[in-house]
Tab-separated table of C-alpha atoms and ligand atoms in Angstrom:
chain	number	residue	atom	x	y	z
A	4	MET	CA	0.000	0.000	0.000
A	5	THR	CA	1.248	3.452	-0.871
A	6	ASP	CA	1.850	5.714	2.121
A	7	TYR	CA	-0.061	8.779	0.963
A	8	ASP	CA	1.134	11.067	3.754
A	9	GLN	CA	4.703	10.302	2.776
A	10	LEU	CA	3.979	10.722	-0.942
A	11	LEU	CA	2.332	14.077	-0.277
A	12	GLU	CA	5.457	15.175	1.610
A	13	GLN	CA	7.644	13.984	-1.279
A	14	SER	CA	5.485	15.980	-3.699
A	15	ARG	CA	5.932	19.134	-1.613
A	16	SER	CA	9.703	18.636	-1.495
A	17	LEU	CA	9.914	17.940	-5.219
A	18	LEU	CA	8.081	21.134	-6.201
A	19	LYS	CA	9.511	23.368	-3.491
A	20	GLY	CA	11.179	26.550	-4.740
A	21	GLN	CA	10.024	26.078	-8.330
A	22	ASN	CA	6.984	27.675	-9.948
A	23	ASP	CA	7.436	26.616	-13.567
A	24	LEU	CA	4.283	24.933	-14.845
A	25	VAL	CA	5.925	22.410	-17.169
A	26	ALA	CA	8.761	21.537	-14.782
A	27	ASN	CA	6.401	20.869	-11.891
A	28	ALA	CA	3.826	19.008	-13.986
A	29	ALA	CA	6.585	16.809	-15.441
A	30	ASN	CA	8.172	15.969	-12.115
A	31	LEU	CA	4.864	15.389	-10.351
A	32	SER	CA	3.545	13.052	-13.041
A	33	SER	CA	6.776	11.067	-12.831
A	34	LEU	CA	6.639	10.861	-9.029
A	35	LEU	CA	3.021	9.683	-9.014
A	36	PHE	CA	3.527	7.241	-11.891
A	37	HIS	CA	6.471	5.582	-10.198
A	38	SER	CA	5.024	5.637	-6.665
A	39	MET	CA	1.422	4.515	-7.131
A	40	GLU	CA	0.422	0.935	-7.728
A	41	GLN	CA	-1.500	-0.199	-10.795
A	42	VAL	CA	-1.379	2.984	-12.869
A	43	ASN	CA	-0.577	3.008	-16.592
A	44	TRP	CA	-0.952	6.730	-17.323
A	45	VAL	CA	-0.452	9.787	-15.122
A	46	GLY	CA	-0.394	13.275	-16.509
A	47	PHE	CA	-1.821	16.669	-17.227
A	48	TYR	CA	-4.067	18.305	-19.775
A	49	PHE	CA	-4.084	22.108	-19.855
A	50	LEU	CA	-6.848	24.383	-21.120
A	51	LYS	CA	-5.668	26.221	-24.223
A	52	GLY	CA	-7.915	27.988	-26.704
A	53	GLY	CA	-11.031	26.447	-25.179
A	54	ARG	CA	-9.742	22.865	-25.455
A	55	LEU	CA	-7.680	20.530	-23.322
A	56	ILE	CA	-4.199	19.968	-24.732
A	57	VAL	CA	-1.982	17.204	-23.390
A	58	GLY	CA	0.844	18.323	-21.117
A	59	PRO	CA	3.613	16.465	-19.298
A	60	PHE	CA	2.774	12.824	-18.597
A	61	GLN	CA	4.100	9.326	-18.018
A	62	GLY	CA	2.686	6.429	-19.971
A	63	ARG	CA	1.857	5.643	-23.576
A	64	PRO	CA	1.333	8.482	-26.084
A	65	ALA	CA	-2.051	10.101	-25.533
A	66	CYS	CA	-4.649	11.957	-27.561
A	67	VAL	CA	-3.495	15.543	-27.934
A	68	GLU	CA	-6.767	17.486	-27.880
A	69	ILE	CA	-9.946	16.925	-25.897
A	70	PRO	CA	-12.957	19.238	-26.296
A	71	LEU	CA	-14.663	20.387	-23.094
A	72	GLY	CA	-17.487	18.027	-22.191
A	73	ARG	CA	-15.928	15.076	-24.070
A	74	GLY	CA	-14.615	11.977	-22.318
A	75	VAL	CA	-13.699	11.744	-18.659
A	76	CYS	CA	-11.196	14.619	-18.836
A	77	GLY	CA	-13.527	16.924	-20.756
A	78	THR	CA	-16.333	16.184	-18.290
A	79	ALA	CA	-14.119	17.073	-15.297
A	80	ALA	CA	-13.027	20.227	-17.106
A	81	GLU	CA	-16.586	21.262	-17.874
A	82	THR	CA	-18.147	20.447	-14.480
A	83	TRP	CA	-15.134	21.312	-12.266
A	84	GLU	CA	-15.927	18.091	-10.419
A	85	VAL	CA	-13.688	15.098	-9.822
A	86	GLN	CA	-14.579	12.226	-12.149
A	87	ARG	CA	-13.875	8.818	-10.604
A	88	VAL	CA	-14.785	6.127	-13.094
A	89	ALA	CA	-14.632	2.510	-11.904
A	90	ASP	CA	-15.180	1.066	-15.383
A	91	VAL	CA	-14.237	3.261	-18.324
A	92	HIS	CA	-16.141	1.012	-20.732
A	93	ALA	CA	-19.343	1.954	-18.931
A	94	PHE	CA	-18.610	5.708	-19.215
A	95	ASP	CA	-20.419	7.178	-22.181
A	96	GLY	CA	-17.916	9.008	-24.384
A	97	HIS	CA	-14.757	7.701	-22.721
A	98	ILE	CA	-11.741	8.371	-24.941
A	99	ALA	CA	-9.483	5.331	-25.086
A	100	CYS	CA	-5.849	6.400	-25.340
A	101	ASP	CA	-4.363	3.211	-23.931
A	102	LEU	CA	-6.431	0.078	-24.521
A	103	ALA	CA	-5.143	-1.320	-21.233
A	104	SER	CA	-7.007	1.332	-19.205
A	105	ARG	CA	-9.941	0.020	-17.164
A	106	SER	CA	-10.537	2.743	-14.572
A	107	GLU	CA	-9.717	6.424	-14.399
A	108	ILE	CA	-9.753	9.435	-12.109
A	109	VAL	CA	-9.570	13.056	-13.205
A	110	ILE	CA	-9.027	16.015	-10.873
A	111	PRO	CA	-9.930	19.481	-12.198
A	112	LEU	CA	-7.255	22.112	-11.528
A	113	ILE	CA	-8.773	25.438	-10.548
A	114	ILE	CA	-6.626	28.478	-9.856
A	115	ASN	CA	-7.958	31.992	-9.180
A	116	GLN	CA	-11.482	30.846	-10.050
A	117	GLN	CA	-10.318	29.670	-13.477
A	118	LEU	CA	-9.772	26.246	-14.975
A	119	LEU	CA	-6.088	25.600	-15.590
A	120	GLY	CA	-6.530	21.999	-16.724
A	121	VAL	CA	-6.863	18.523	-15.244
A	122	LEU	CA	-4.740	15.853	-13.600
A	123	ASP	CA	-5.584	12.455	-15.102
A	124	LEU	CA	-4.688	8.947	-13.911
A	125	ASP	CA	-5.540	5.683	-15.646
A	126	SER	CA	-5.329	2.160	-14.276
A	127	PRO	CA	-5.369	-1.266	-15.940
A	128	GLU	CA	-7.447	-2.491	-12.980
A	129	THR	CA	-11.232	-2.000	-12.796
A	130	GLY	CA	-12.239	0.066	-9.737
A	131	ARG	CA	-8.627	0.941	-8.895
A	132	PHE	CA	-9.398	4.358	-7.386
A	133	ASP	CA	-11.338	4.711	-4.124
A	134	GLN	CA	-12.252	7.676	-1.944
A	135	ALA	CA	-8.846	7.610	-0.215
A	136	ASP	CA	-7.099	7.849	-3.605
A	137	GLU	CA	-9.392	10.712	-4.573
A	138	ASP	CA	-8.721	12.575	-1.314
A	139	PHE	CA	-4.980	12.144	-1.793
A	140	LEU	CA	-5.036	13.312	-5.414
A	141	VAL	CA	-7.107	16.378	-4.540
A	142	ARG	CA	-4.460	17.278	-1.943
A	143	VAL	CA	-1.633	16.648	-4.431
A	144	ALA	CA	-3.417	18.877	-6.949
A	145	THR	CA	-3.464	21.634	-4.315
A	146	VAL	CA	0.268	21.184	-3.722
A	147	PHE	CA	0.786	21.522	-7.482
A	148	LEU	CA	-1.415	24.621	-7.804
A	149	ASP	CA	0.180	26.263	-4.749
A	150	SER	CA	3.642	25.705	-6.255
A	151	LEU	CA	2.742	27.835	-9.273
A	152	GLU	CA	2.053	30.995	-7.289
B	216	LIG	N1	-9.475	8.609	-21.125
B	216	LIG	C1	-9.431	10.045	-21.165
B	216	LIG	C2	-8.538	10.555	-22.247
B	216	LIG	C3	-7.159	10.840	-21.804
B	216	LIG	S1	-6.229	9.458	-21.574
B	216	LIG	O1	-6.828	8.574	-20.592
B	216	LIG	C4	-4.687	9.782	-21.251
B	216	LIG	C5	-10.830	10.612	-21.329
B	216	LIG	O2	-11.796	9.882	-21.572
B	216	LIG	O3	-10.961	11.823	-21.203
């Protein structure tokens, strides 16, 4: 089991003293990808020109553009609500980037009352993400957003 308190502390240390968006997104996606069990994609999409554009990530190559309201990421971006999907095949409009993905969680990133983008994690295991994972990822997202200020 991943020690989430420890991983949160590692995230803070990793981003400390740096406010560059790409640098921090790259390092955080790497840390999460290599520290969490049963994940096959961890990364960021950023809102650009009214669409989500893929940012730093770990995993297989991903779709570059996602319109708001489309797929799990676009739904999180449109509603500003965490999307925790136990079975991606049962999610209407899910965009399959890696055929191995079975479950997914997407955290919207809101800064100064505006949508910056989303943090997206995929797993090859159905129902991989529970409430504890969600709580942890929401806190990690806050660490990331705070680092940018
Ligand atoms: N499955 C996502 C697309 C992004 S990839 O998982 C990296 C979606 O439905 O929005």
